[in-house]
Short mmCIF file of C-alpha atoms in Angstrom, two decimals:
data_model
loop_
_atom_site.label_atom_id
_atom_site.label_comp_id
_atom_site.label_asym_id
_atom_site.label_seq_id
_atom_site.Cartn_x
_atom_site.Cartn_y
_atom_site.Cartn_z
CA UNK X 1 0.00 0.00 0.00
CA UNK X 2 0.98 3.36 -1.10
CA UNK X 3 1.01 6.23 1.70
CA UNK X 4 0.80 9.47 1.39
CA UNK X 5 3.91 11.63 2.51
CA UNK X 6 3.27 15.58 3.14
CA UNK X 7 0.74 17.03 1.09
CA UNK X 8 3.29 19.94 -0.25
CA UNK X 9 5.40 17.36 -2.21
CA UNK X 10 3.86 16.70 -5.91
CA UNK X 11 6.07 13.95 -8.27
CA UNK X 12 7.60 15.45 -11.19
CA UNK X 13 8.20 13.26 -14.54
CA UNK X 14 11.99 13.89 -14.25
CA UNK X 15 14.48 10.80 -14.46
CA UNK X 16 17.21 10.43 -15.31
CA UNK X 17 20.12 7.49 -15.01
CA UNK X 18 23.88 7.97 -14.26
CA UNK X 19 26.64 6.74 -13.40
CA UNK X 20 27.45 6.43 -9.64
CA UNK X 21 30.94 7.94 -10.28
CA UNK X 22 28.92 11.28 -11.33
CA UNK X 23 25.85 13.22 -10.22
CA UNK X 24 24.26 15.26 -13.16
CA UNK X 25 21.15 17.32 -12.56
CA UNK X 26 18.88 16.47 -14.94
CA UNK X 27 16.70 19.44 -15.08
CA UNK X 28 16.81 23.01 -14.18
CA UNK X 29 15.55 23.31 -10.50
CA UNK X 30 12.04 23.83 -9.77
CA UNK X 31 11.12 27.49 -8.17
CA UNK X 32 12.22 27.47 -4.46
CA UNK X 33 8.61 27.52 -1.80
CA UNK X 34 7.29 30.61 -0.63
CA UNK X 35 7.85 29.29 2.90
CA UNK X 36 11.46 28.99 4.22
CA UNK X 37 12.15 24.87 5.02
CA UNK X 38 14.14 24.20 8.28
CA UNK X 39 16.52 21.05 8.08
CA UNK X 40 14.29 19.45 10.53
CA UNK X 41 11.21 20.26 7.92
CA UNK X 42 13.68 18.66 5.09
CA UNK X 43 14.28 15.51 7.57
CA UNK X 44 10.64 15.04 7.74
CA UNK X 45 9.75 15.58 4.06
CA UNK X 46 12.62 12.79 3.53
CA UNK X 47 11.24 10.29 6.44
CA UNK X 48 7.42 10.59 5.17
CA UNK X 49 8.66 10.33 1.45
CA UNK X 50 10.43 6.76 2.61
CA UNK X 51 7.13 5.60 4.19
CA UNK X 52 5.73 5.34 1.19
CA UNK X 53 7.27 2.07 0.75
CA UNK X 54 5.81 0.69 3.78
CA UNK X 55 3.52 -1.84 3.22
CA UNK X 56 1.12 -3.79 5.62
CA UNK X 57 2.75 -7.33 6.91
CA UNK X 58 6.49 -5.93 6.45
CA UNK X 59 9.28 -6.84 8.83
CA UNK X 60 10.81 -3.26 8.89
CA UNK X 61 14.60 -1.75 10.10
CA UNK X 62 13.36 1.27 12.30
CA UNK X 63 16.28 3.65 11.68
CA UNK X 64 18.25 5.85 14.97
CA UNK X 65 18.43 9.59 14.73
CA UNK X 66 17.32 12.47 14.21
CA UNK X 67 15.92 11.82 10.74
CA UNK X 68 15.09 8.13 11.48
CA UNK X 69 12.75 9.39 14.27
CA UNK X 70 10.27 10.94 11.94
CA UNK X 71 10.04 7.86 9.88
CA UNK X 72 9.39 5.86 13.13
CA UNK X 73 6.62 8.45 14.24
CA UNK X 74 4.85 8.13 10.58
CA UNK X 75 4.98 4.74 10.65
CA UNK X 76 3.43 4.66 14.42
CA UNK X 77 0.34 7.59 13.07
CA UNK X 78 -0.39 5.24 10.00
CA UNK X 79 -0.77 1.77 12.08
CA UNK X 80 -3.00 4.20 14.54
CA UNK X 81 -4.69 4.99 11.79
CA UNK X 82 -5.67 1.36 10.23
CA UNK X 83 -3.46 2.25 7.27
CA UNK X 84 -0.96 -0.05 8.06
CA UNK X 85 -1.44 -3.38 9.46
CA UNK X 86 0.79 -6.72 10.88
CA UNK X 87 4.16 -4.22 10.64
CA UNK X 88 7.24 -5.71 12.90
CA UNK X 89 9.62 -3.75 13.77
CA UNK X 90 13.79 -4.33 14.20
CA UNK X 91 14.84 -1.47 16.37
CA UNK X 92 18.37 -0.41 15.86
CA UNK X 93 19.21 1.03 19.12
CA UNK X 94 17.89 1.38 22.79
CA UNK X 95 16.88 4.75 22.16
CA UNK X 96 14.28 3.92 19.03
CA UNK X 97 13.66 1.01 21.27
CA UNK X 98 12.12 3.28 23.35
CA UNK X 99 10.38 5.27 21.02
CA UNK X 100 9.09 2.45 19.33
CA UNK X 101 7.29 1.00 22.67
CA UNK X 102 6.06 4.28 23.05
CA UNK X 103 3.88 4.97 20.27
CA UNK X 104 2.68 1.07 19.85
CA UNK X 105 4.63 -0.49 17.40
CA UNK X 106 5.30 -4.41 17.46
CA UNK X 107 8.72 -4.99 18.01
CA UNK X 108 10.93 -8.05 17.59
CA UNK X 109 14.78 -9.16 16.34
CA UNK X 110 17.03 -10.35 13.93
CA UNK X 111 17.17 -13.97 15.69
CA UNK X 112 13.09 -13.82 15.18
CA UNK X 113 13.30 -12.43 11.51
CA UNK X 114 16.65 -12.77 10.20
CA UNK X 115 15.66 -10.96 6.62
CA UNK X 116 14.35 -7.42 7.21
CA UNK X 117 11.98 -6.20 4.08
CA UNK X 118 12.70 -2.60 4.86
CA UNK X 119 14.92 -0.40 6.67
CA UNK X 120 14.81 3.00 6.75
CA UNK X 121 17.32 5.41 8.09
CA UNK X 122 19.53 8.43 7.94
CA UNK X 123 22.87 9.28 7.02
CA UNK X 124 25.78 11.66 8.46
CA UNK X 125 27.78 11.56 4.54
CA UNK X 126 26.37 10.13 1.08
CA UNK X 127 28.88 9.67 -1.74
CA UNK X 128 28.06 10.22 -5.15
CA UNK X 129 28.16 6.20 -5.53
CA UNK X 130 25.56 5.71 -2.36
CA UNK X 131 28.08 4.70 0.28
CA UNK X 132 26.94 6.02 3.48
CA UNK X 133 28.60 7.50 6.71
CA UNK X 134 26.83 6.63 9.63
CA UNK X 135 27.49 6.05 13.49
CA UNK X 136 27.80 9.83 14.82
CA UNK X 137 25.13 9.12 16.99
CA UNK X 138 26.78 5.77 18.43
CA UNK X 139 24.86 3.32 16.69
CA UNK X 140 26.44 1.82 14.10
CA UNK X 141 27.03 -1.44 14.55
CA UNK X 142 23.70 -2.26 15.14
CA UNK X 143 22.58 0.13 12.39
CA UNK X 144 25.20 -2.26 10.04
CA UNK X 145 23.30 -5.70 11.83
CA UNK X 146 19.48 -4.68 10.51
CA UNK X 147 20.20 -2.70 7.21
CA UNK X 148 22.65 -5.91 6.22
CA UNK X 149 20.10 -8.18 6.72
CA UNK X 150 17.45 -6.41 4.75
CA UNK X 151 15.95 -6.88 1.15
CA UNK X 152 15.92 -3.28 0.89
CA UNK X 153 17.64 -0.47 2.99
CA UNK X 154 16.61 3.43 2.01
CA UNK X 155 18.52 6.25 3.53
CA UNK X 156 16.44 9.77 4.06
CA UNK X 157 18.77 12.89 4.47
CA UNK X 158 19.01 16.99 3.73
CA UNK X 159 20.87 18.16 1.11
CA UNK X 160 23.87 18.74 3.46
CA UNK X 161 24.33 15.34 3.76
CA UNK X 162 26.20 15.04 0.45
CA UNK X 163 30.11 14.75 -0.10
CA UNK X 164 32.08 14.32 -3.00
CA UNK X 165 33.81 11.23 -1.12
CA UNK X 166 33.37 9.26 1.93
CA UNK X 167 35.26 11.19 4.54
CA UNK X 168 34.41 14.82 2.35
CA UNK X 169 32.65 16.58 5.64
CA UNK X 170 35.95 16.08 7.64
CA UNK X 171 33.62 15.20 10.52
CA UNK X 172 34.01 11.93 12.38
CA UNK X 173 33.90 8.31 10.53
CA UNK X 174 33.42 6.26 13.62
CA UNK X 175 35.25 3.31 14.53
CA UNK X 176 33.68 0.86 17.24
CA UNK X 177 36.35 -0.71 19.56
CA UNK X 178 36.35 -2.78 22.15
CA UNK X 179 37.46 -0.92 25.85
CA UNK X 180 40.41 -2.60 26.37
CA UNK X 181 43.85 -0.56 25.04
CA UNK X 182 41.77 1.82 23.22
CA UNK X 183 44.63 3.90 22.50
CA UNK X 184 46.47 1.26 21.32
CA UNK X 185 43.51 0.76 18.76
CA UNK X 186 43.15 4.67 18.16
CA UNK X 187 46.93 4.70 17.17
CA UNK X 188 46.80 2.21 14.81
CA UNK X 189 44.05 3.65 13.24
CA UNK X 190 45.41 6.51 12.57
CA UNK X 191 48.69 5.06 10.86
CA UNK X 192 46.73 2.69 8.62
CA UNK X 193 44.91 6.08 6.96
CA UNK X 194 47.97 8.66 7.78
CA UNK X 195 48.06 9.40 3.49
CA UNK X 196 44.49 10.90 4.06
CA UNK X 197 45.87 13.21 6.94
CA UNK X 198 43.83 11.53 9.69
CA UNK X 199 43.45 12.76 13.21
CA UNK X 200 41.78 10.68 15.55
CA UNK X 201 40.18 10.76 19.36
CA UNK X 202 38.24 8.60 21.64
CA UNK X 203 34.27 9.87 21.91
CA UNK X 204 33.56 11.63 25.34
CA UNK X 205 30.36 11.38 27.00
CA UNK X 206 28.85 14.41 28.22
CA UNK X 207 28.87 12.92 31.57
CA UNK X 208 32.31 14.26 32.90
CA UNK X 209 34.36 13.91 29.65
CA UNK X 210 34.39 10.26 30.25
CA UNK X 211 34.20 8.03 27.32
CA UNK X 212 30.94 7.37 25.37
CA UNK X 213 29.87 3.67 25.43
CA UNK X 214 27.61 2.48 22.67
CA UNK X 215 24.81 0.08 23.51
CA UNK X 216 26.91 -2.57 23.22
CA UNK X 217 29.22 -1.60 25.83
CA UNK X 218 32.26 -0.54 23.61
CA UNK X 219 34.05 2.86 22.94
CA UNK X 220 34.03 4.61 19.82
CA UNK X 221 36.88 6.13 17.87
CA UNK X 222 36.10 8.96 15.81
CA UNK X 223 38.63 9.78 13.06
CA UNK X 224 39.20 12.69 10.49
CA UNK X 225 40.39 12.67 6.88
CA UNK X 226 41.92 15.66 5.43
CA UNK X 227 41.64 13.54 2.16
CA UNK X 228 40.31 10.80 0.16
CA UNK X 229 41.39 7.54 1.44
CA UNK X 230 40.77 6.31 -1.80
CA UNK X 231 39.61 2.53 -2.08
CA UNK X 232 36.32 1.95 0.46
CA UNK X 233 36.99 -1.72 0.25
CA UNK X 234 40.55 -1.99 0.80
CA UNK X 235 39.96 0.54 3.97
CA UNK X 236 37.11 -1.54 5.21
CA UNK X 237 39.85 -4.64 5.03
CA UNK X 238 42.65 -2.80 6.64
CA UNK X 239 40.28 -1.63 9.56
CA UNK X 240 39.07 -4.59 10.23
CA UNK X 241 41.56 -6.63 10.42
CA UNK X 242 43.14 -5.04 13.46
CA UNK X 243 42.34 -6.92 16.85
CA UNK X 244 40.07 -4.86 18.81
CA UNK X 245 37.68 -3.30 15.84
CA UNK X 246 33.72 -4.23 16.17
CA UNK X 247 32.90 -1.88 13.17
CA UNK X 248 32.94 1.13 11.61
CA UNK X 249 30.85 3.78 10.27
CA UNK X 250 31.66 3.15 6.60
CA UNK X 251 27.99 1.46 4.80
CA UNK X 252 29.61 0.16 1.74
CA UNK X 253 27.16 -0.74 -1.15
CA UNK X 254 24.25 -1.27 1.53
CA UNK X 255 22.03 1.33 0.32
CA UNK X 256 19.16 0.84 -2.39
CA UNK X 257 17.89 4.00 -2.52
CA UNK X 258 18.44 7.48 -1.12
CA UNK X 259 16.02 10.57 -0.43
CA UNK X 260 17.77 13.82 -0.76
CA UNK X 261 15.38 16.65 0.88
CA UNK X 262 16.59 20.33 -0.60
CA UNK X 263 15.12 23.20 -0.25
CA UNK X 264 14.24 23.13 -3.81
CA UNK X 265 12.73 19.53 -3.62
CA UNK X 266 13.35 16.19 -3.03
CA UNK X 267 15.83 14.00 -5.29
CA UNK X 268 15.63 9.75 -5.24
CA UNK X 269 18.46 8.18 -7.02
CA UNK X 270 17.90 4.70 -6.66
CA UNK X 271 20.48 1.98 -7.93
CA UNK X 272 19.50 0.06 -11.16
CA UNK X 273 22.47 -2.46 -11.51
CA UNK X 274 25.36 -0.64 -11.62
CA UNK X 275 23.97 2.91 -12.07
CA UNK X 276 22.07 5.32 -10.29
CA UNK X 277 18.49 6.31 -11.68
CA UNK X 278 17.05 9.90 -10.70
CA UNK X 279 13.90 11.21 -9.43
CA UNK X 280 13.28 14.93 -8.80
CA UNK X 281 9.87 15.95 -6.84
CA UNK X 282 8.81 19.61 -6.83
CA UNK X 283 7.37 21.40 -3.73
CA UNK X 284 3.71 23.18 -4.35
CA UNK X 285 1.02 24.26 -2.58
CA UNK X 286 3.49 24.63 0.65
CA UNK X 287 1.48 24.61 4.19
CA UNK X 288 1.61 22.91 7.37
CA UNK X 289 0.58 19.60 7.11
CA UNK X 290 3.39 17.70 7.90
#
């Protein structure tokens, strides 16, 4: 079943295909709304645009985060509603958990339903080949678990989220480490990617500057790339094999489709084999009812 996402967003007939090594706009943009969008409006034009997808009797990968949230609320108002029905849900962290037991939604686990229909989640970096930076809000190794294990993973973010490479925001890419010799781990890091110019430091919690512990009772190492580190796969390998790493941050040819909301509309590209087909949406008739 189709749903409805907010009532400002009408589909345009633009699409276009391209390769994943290069974004081209396939259109001029449409006229900007008459309202001003906040990034927290252009998370929630992304999450209900995502919902869409939902369908009654899914086993769905409830995203964490800011963006994630407002996916997990729609999805809560539609099954209040009678518009969804039989929906499981795979939280992938305490704190959507939470917010899933809150608003009513079935919950259950990997070990229950080891192959997720849906997942839907946000982003901290998109590349122009879909390879994702996530983890900045500590939960990405659980994040990695559900949207592995699903048929289809889509990833809602802002315009903002988009980098020319994997590492392009020079914010953190997160490592996951086990407590013990975390410096140890954090110094070794940093030599393996030391051609991209990368800094490195262990996450504090706000809680006294002591360190942040993910759900699963680790640290997390956030490091910083001055450049490309090139090859995604060969990094993955080299992190990984150190003793000590859980995960990292780096979502590698997981995502199926992403929702880019700009302030101009909203942009799918959604992989067809090995390239990228494109969607543009328009904004019209702009008002609160979202």
């Amino acid at each position: 079943m189709a749903v409805a996402y907010p009532p400002f967003l009408v589909p345009e007939t633009h699409a276009t295909v391209e390769s994943p090594t290069l974004m081209v706009s396939s259109t001029a943009p449409p006229p900007r709304p008459s309202a001003t969008l906040t990034q927290d409006d252009l998370k929630k034009i992304a999450a209900y645009k995502a919902v869409e997808h939902v369908k009654s009797g899914m086993v769905l990968g409830l995203g964490t985060g800011s963006t994630a949230k407002h996916a997990v609320d729609r999805i809560a108002q539609l099954l209040q509603q009678g518009k969804l029905k039989d929906i499981v849900g795979i939280p992938t962290s305490t704190i959507t958990h939470e917010q899933a037991v809150r608003l009513g939604i079935p919950l259950s686990d990997l070990d229950s339903h080891p192959v997720v229909d849906l997942a839907i989640d946000g982003a901290d970096e998109v590349d122009p080949g879909l390879n994702l930076v996530k983890g900045r809000g500590g939960s990405l190794l659980r994040e990695k678990m559900v949207e592995s294990a699903s048929k289809k993973f889509i990833v809602i973010v802002d315009e903002s989220k988009l980098v020319k490479h994997v590492g392009g925001s020079r914010l953190a890419m997160p490592v996951e480490v086990i407590p013990f010799c975390w410096n140890h781990s954090l110094k070794r890091l940093v030599a393996l990617f030391a051609y991209a110019g990368c800094v490195g430091e262990l996450r504090k919690s706000g809680d006294g500057g002591k360190a942040y512990v993910t759900d699963n009772g680790n640290y997390i190492i956030d490091l910083y790339f001055e450049r490309d580190i090139g090859d995604l796969n060969k990094a993955n390998d080299a992190i990984l094999r150190l003793p000590g790493i859980v995960d990292h941050g780096m979502f590698i040819g997981l995502a199926t489709s992403v929702i880019v909301a700009g302030v101009d509309g909203i942009t799918v590209k959604t992989k067809v084999g090995n390239e990228l087909k494109v969607d543009s949406f328009c904004y019209n008739d702009l008002r609160n009812g979202f």
